[in-house]
Amino acid sequence: CEQRGACALVRSRGLRQKTEERAIKERRDVSLPTRALRTCLLAVPCTAPRRFGFLWRGVITRGEDFGEESTDPLFCVWNCRASVWPGLSVGMPELPTSSGGMRERKAGGARENGGEAATTASSDDAGAAPSTKGHEREEVDKSLKYRKLFRKVGQASLFTVRAASVDWKSINGVPLKRRVETFCVLLWLLGLAVMPLLTLALTLVTIFATPLSPFMIAYVTWALFVDKSAQKGTRRRPLSRLSVWNHIRDYFPIRLVKTEELSPTRSYVFGYHPHGVISMGALINFATFATGFDKLFRGINVHVLTLAGNFRVPFQREWILGMGLCDASRETCHNILSKGGGESILLAVGGAEESLDAFPGKYRLTLKNRKGFVRVALKAGASLVPVMSFGENELWQAIPNPVGSKLRTFQEGMKKVLKFTFPVIHGRGIFNYDFGLMPYRRPIHTVVGEPILIDAAFDIGTDEGRKKVDEVHALYIERLCEIFDKYKAEYAPGLELEIK
């Protein structure tokens, strides 16, 4: 009996050693990108098993690894964790399977072999305990190494699946009008994101690969070095009257609220708050006539000011110039305001810095040290008009970026280098209400406040001029707070205004 037990122990140890060597070799043969790909595929059925049920078998790992239990989703996911990253399931409880459990059947087969097999197994376990502990420790170290990567890949997979998912219940019964509104907003956002790349590619192809290159070179030269419409605001605005803006207005919807009359004989500097992600309320209310600005404020021609880089992209510049947009520079402000007779400008005073604080349920304005727009108004003798847009920050969900975080540091560095930045956002999908990059259907109410009248131009370079800048700036903040306090019960109940 002793000789028989010793032989069985030796054979068992040799078999276990060969099995471990073969398993290690198989794991080394599978590269890290392959493991990451398996994990991406693993997250698909985890998030949407009804829609992607065909991926259960034969995609994530080999079907023979699991036997009959490969059709059980929970069992498949559990075993793939250990298969993709060895040691990830160390210390985790055993998971029962749908057919009674493969492990239970193995245990039952071991009991049928009798006491001798049990004695041999216990002797073998006792002899191999040190090596097993060392092996488990090594596997745990590897699992800690890959756990962070596993989490990131899983989050990326969740993002992809949720963004591409289709909620058929939300599609059935949706009125055609709402579908048209969604389509128009999608075209508008694609135009903002894709048009610069398309127009630049079209320009390069036309110059280097077509016989129309002389005409394209002439156009680019004229647009970049000759035409000064972006600095003088001399273009007409035919694109502001397109009916597509009515569909975009009704998508949210967006409304313009008038509180005071504005004289068409004066020039005005409109200060728009908050900036939001892309200042959707400013574009629809002031760059188009969809909300009736031309009828509410007759004789007032407002030019929304944006980054100068937008006017260096061929063809795109013609689009935004046709909506009355102009370059956000001091020269442009002076050129437009000096015309008088209702010629006005609109500035999102908080700028890119304020866009980083565009979180739903918060009104955090970057305004305490922003006095440049006041100097522009006093120098030109233009009146100041505070504008509060309720709901501008509600259109997207933004990832938290507290001051000092890596994300905030990256965004601020991007702003210094490129002169613009943007928050990391997500919203609803095209065919679902859960996840995507489309803005939520949430109303925007833009309130145009009482103007601060400036009757004459001031020399802001003198002590008296600087004192006047501080006085008007303080009065402007006071008027803006009055607008918020007056209308917050109707448009932003329970929220407070924070000015930094």
Coordinates of N, CA and C in Angstrom, one line a residue, residues 40 43-44 47-48 51-52 156-166:
C40 N -13.1 43.2 -24.3 CA -14.1 44.1 -24.9 C -15.3 43.3 -25.4
A43 N -17.6 42.4 -22.5 CA -18.5 43.4 -21.9 C -19.7 43.6 -22.8
V44 N -19.7 43.1 -24.0 CA -20.9 43.3 -24.9 C -22.1 42.5 -24.4
T47 N -23.6 43.9 -21.0 CA -24.4 45.1 -20.9 C -25.7 45.0 -21.7
A48 N -25.8 44.2 -22.7 CA -27.0 44.0 -23.5 C -27.2 42.6 -24.0
R51 N -29.7 41.9 -26.9 CA -29.4 42.4 -28.2 C -28.2 41.7 -28.8
F52 N -27.3 41.2 -28.0 CA -26.1 40.6 -28.5 C -26.0 39.2 -28.0
A156 N -14.5 51.3 -21.5 CA -14.6 51.7 -22.9 C -15.6 50.8 -23.6
S157 N -15.7 49.5 -23.3 CA -16.6 48.7 -23.9 C -18.0 49.1 -23.6
L158 N -18.3 49.4 -22.3 CA -19.6 49.9 -21.9 C -20.0 51.1 -22.7
F159 N -19.0 52.1 -22.8 CA -19.3 53.3 -23.6 C -19.7 53.0 -25.0
T160 N -19.0 52.1 -25.7 CA -19.2 51.7 -27.1 C -20.6 51.1 -27.2
V161 N -20.9 50.1 -26.4 CA -22.1 49.4 -26.5 C -23.3 50.3 -26.2
R162 N -23.2 51.1 -25.2 CA -24.4 52.0 -24.8 C -24.6 53.0 -25.9
A163 N -23.5 53.5 -26.5 CA -23.7 54.5 -27.5 C -24.3 54.0 -28.8
A164 N -24.0 52.7 -29.1 CA -24.5 52.1 -30.3 C -25.8 51.3 -30.1
S165 N -26.3 51.2 -28.9 CA -27.5 50.5 -28.7 C -28.7 51.2 -29.2
V166 N -29.7 50.4 -29.5 CA -31.0 51.0 -30.1 C -32.1 50.5 -29.2

